[in-house]
């Protein structure tokens, strides 16, 4: 993404101001997934484009069927959080982004665990992110570590916009939940 004379890898960009010329920011340091991308030769690039064009009608149809929900955690009772999560999951999305606190902390409660377990059983990819613009998530504290035990996947340093785009892409390309999970984890290592 390029804006106002600066540029950053797309998966690290955040809009930080609604009107200012310096409305966007991002990271260009090593360690973000963009550092592992390779440049394609002109011939390889053309083959990739031709292949994508043959699949485009099918992908457009599949994309129409996808939706990703976002849950922005607020300080309220765990029972109320669980009710809100369950409401989001009544019609299971292909993906759910949990925006927790700090490093990815999220209240632990049996009803929340139950809602997230049902999401997994319904094939929903649940990804943990954070409300904090930069730094990503990390299972450092017990208040977020428990999420992995119910199948919630990490987001590393991806921004919510990058998570959303990847979830839509995976849901469009793969119907099998296990394949989507494997591909999600593989994209974090790129």
Coordinates of C-alpha atoms in Angstrom, one line a residue:
X1 CA 0.0 0.0 0.0
X2 CA 1.4 3.4 -1.0
X3 CA 0.0 6.6 0.4
X4 CA 1.4 10.1 0.9
X5 CA 4.8 9.2 -0.2
X6 CA 5.2 6.1 2.0
X7 CA 4.6 2.4 1.4
X8 CA 4.2 -0.7 3.4
X9 CA 3.4 -4.4 3.0
X10 CA -0.4 -4.6 2.6
X11 CA -1.0 -7.0 5.5
X12 CA 0.6 -4.6 8.0
X13 CA -1.4 -1.4 7.0
X14 CA -3.8 0.3 9.4
X15 CA -5.8 3.4 8.9
X16 CA -5.1 5.6 11.9
X17 CA -6.8 8.9 11.0
X18 CA -10.1 9.6 9.2
X19 CA -8.9 12.9 7.5
X20 CA -5.2 13.5 8.0
X21 CA -2.8 13.2 5.1
X22 CA -0.8 10.7 7.3
X23 CA -4.0 8.6 7.5
X24 CA -2.2 5.2 7.1
X25 CA 0.7 3.6 8.7
X26 CA 2.3 0.1 8.5
X27 CA 5.5 -1.8 9.1
X28 CA 8.2 -2.5 6.5
X29 CA 10.6 -4.3 8.9
X30 CA 11.7 -7.8 8.4
X31 CA 9.7 -10.5 10.2
X32 CA 6.4 -9.7 8.6
X33 CA 5.1 -12.2 6.0
X34 CA 5.8 -9.9 3.0
X35 CA 9.6 -10.4 3.6
X36 CA 9.2 -14.0 2.3
X37 CA 7.5 -13.2 -1.0
X38 CA 9.4 -14.0 -4.2
X39 CA 9.3 -12.2 -7.5
X40 CA 7.9 -14.1 -10.4
X41 CA 9.4 -14.1 -13.9
X42 CA 7.3 -12.5 -16.6
X43 CA 6.5 -16.0 -18.0
X44 CA 5.5 -17.4 -14.5
X45 CA 3.4 -14.3 -13.8
X46 CA 1.5 -14.7 -17.1
X47 CA 0.8 -18.4 -16.4
X48 CA -0.4 -17.4 -12.9
X49 CA -2.7 -14.7 -14.5
X50 CA -4.0 -17.1 -17.2
X51 CA -4.7 -19.8 -14.6
X52 CA -6.5 -17.3 -12.3
X53 CA -8.7 -16.1 -15.2
X54 CA -9.9 -19.6 -16.0
X55 CA -11.0 -20.0 -12.3
X56 CA -12.4 -16.5 -11.9
X57 CA -16.1 -17.4 -12.6
X58 CA -16.1 -20.2 -10.1
X59 CA -14.2 -18.0 -7.5
X60 CA -16.7 -15.2 -8.0
X61 CA -19.6 -17.6 -7.3
X62 CA -17.8 -19.0 -4.2
X63 CA -17.0 -15.5 -2.9
X64 CA -20.7 -14.6 -2.9
X65 CA -21.3 -17.5 -0.5
X66 CA -18.6 -16.4 2.0
X67 CA -18.9 -14.1 5.0
X68 CA -16.6 -13.3 7.8
X69 CA -17.9 -12.0 11.2
X70 CA -15.9 -9.8 13.5
X71 CA -16.3 -9.8 17.3
X72 CA -14.9 -6.8 19.1
X73 CA -14.6 -7.7 22.8
X74 CA -15.8 -5.1 25.2
X75 CA -15.6 -5.1 29.0
X76 CA -18.9 -6.8 30.0
X77 CA -19.8 -10.0 31.7
X78 CA -18.6 -13.2 30.2
X79 CA -22.2 -14.5 30.0
X80 CA -23.1 -11.4 27.8
X81 CA -20.0 -12.0 25.7
X82 CA -21.0 -15.6 25.2
X83 CA -24.5 -14.6 24.2
X84 CA -23.2 -12.2 21.6
X85 CA -20.8 -14.8 20.2
X86 CA -23.6 -17.3 20.0
X87 CA -25.7 -14.8 18.1
X88 CA -23.0 -14.3 15.6
X89 CA -22.6 -18.0 15.2
X90 CA -26.3 -18.8 14.8
X91 CA -25.7 -18.7 11.0
X92 CA -22.1 -19.9 10.9
X93 CA -19.8 -17.6 8.9
X94 CA -16.8 -19.1 7.1
X95 CA -14.6 -17.2 9.5
X96 CA -14.8 -15.3 12.8
X97 CA -12.2 -12.7 13.9
X98 CA -12.0 -12.3 17.7
X99 CA -10.6 -8.9 18.6
X100 CA -9.4 -9.4 22.1
X101 CA -7.4 -7.2 24.4
X102 CA -3.6 -6.5 24.5
X103 CA -1.7 -9.5 23.2
X104 CA -4.9 -11.4 22.5
X105 CA -6.5 -11.8 25.9
X106 CA -10.1 -12.9 26.0
X107 CA -12.3 -13.8 29.0
X108 CA -12.4 -17.5 29.8
X109 CA -15.9 -18.8 30.7
X110 CA -17.6 -22.2 30.1
X111 CA -20.3 -20.5 27.9
X112 CA -17.6 -18.8 25.8
X113 CA -15.7 -22.1 25.4
X114 CA -18.9 -23.8 24.4
X115 CA -19.7 -21.2 21.7
X116 CA -16.2 -21.4 20.3
X117 CA -16.2 -25.2 20.4
X118 CA -19.5 -25.2 18.5
X119 CA -18.0 -22.8 16.0
X120 CA -15.1 -25.2 15.3
X121 CA -17.6 -28.1 14.9
X122 CA -19.5 -26.0 12.4
X123 CA -16.4 -25.5 10.3
X124 CA -15.8 -21.9 11.3
X125 CA -12.2 -20.7 11.3
X126 CA -11.9 -18.6 14.4
X127 CA -8.9 -16.3 14.4
X128 CA -7.7 -14.4 17.4
X129 CA -6.5 -10.8 16.8
X130 CA -6.2 -7.8 19.0
X131 CA -7.8 -4.3 19.3
X132 CA -4.2 -2.9 19.5
X133 CA -3.1 -1.6 16.1
X134 CA 0.5 -3.1 16.1
X135 CA 2.4 -5.9 17.6
X136 CA 0.1 -8.8 16.9
X137 CA -1.0 -11.5 19.4
X138 CA 0.9 -13.9 21.5
X139 CA -0.2 -16.6 23.9
X140 CA 1.8 -15.2 26.8
X141 CA -0.9 -14.8 29.4
X142 CA -3.3 -17.4 30.7
X143 CA -6.2 -15.0 29.8
X144 CA -5.5 -15.7 26.1
X145 CA -3.6 -19.0 26.1
X146 CA -6.8 -21.1 26.7
X147 CA -8.2 -20.1 23.3
X148 CA -5.9 -22.6 21.5
X149 CA -7.4 -25.4 23.5
X150 CA -10.8 -24.8 21.8
X151 CA -9.2 -24.5 18.3
X152 CA -8.9 -20.7 18.0
X153 CA -6.1 -19.9 15.5
X154 CA -3.4 -17.3 15.9
X155 CA -3.1 -14.2 13.7
X156 CA 0.6 -13.4 14.4
X157 CA 1.1 -9.9 13.2
X158 CA -1.6 -9.7 10.6
X159 CA -4.0 -6.7 10.8
X160 CA -7.7 -7.3 11.0
X161 CA -8.1 -6.3 7.3
X162 CA -5.4 -8.8 6.3
X163 CA -7.1 -11.5 8.4
X164 CA -10.4 -10.7 6.8
X165 CA -9.0 -10.9 3.2
X166 CA -7.2 -14.2 3.9
X167 CA -10.3 -15.8 5.5
X168 CA -12.4 -14.8 2.5
X169 CA -9.8 -16.2 0.2
X170 CA -9.5 -19.5 2.0
X171 CA -13.2 -19.9 2.3
X172 CA -13.6 -19.3 -1.4
X173 CA -10.9 -21.8 -2.4
X174 CA -11.3 -24.6 0.1
X175 CA -14.5 -26.2 1.4
X176 CA -12.7 -28.6 3.7
X177 CA -12.2 -27.2 7.2
X178 CA -9.0 -29.1 7.8
X179 CA -7.5 -27.8 4.6
X180 CA -8.5 -24.2 5.5
X181 CA -6.9 -24.6 8.9
X182 CA -3.6 -26.0 7.4
X183 CA -3.5 -23.3 4.8
X184 CA -4.1 -20.6 7.5
X185 CA -1.2 -21.9 9.6
X186 CA 1.0 -22.1 6.5
X187 CA 0.3 -18.5 5.5
X188 CA 1.5 -17.4 8.9
X189 CA 4.9 -19.0 8.2
X190 CA 5.3 -17.4 4.8

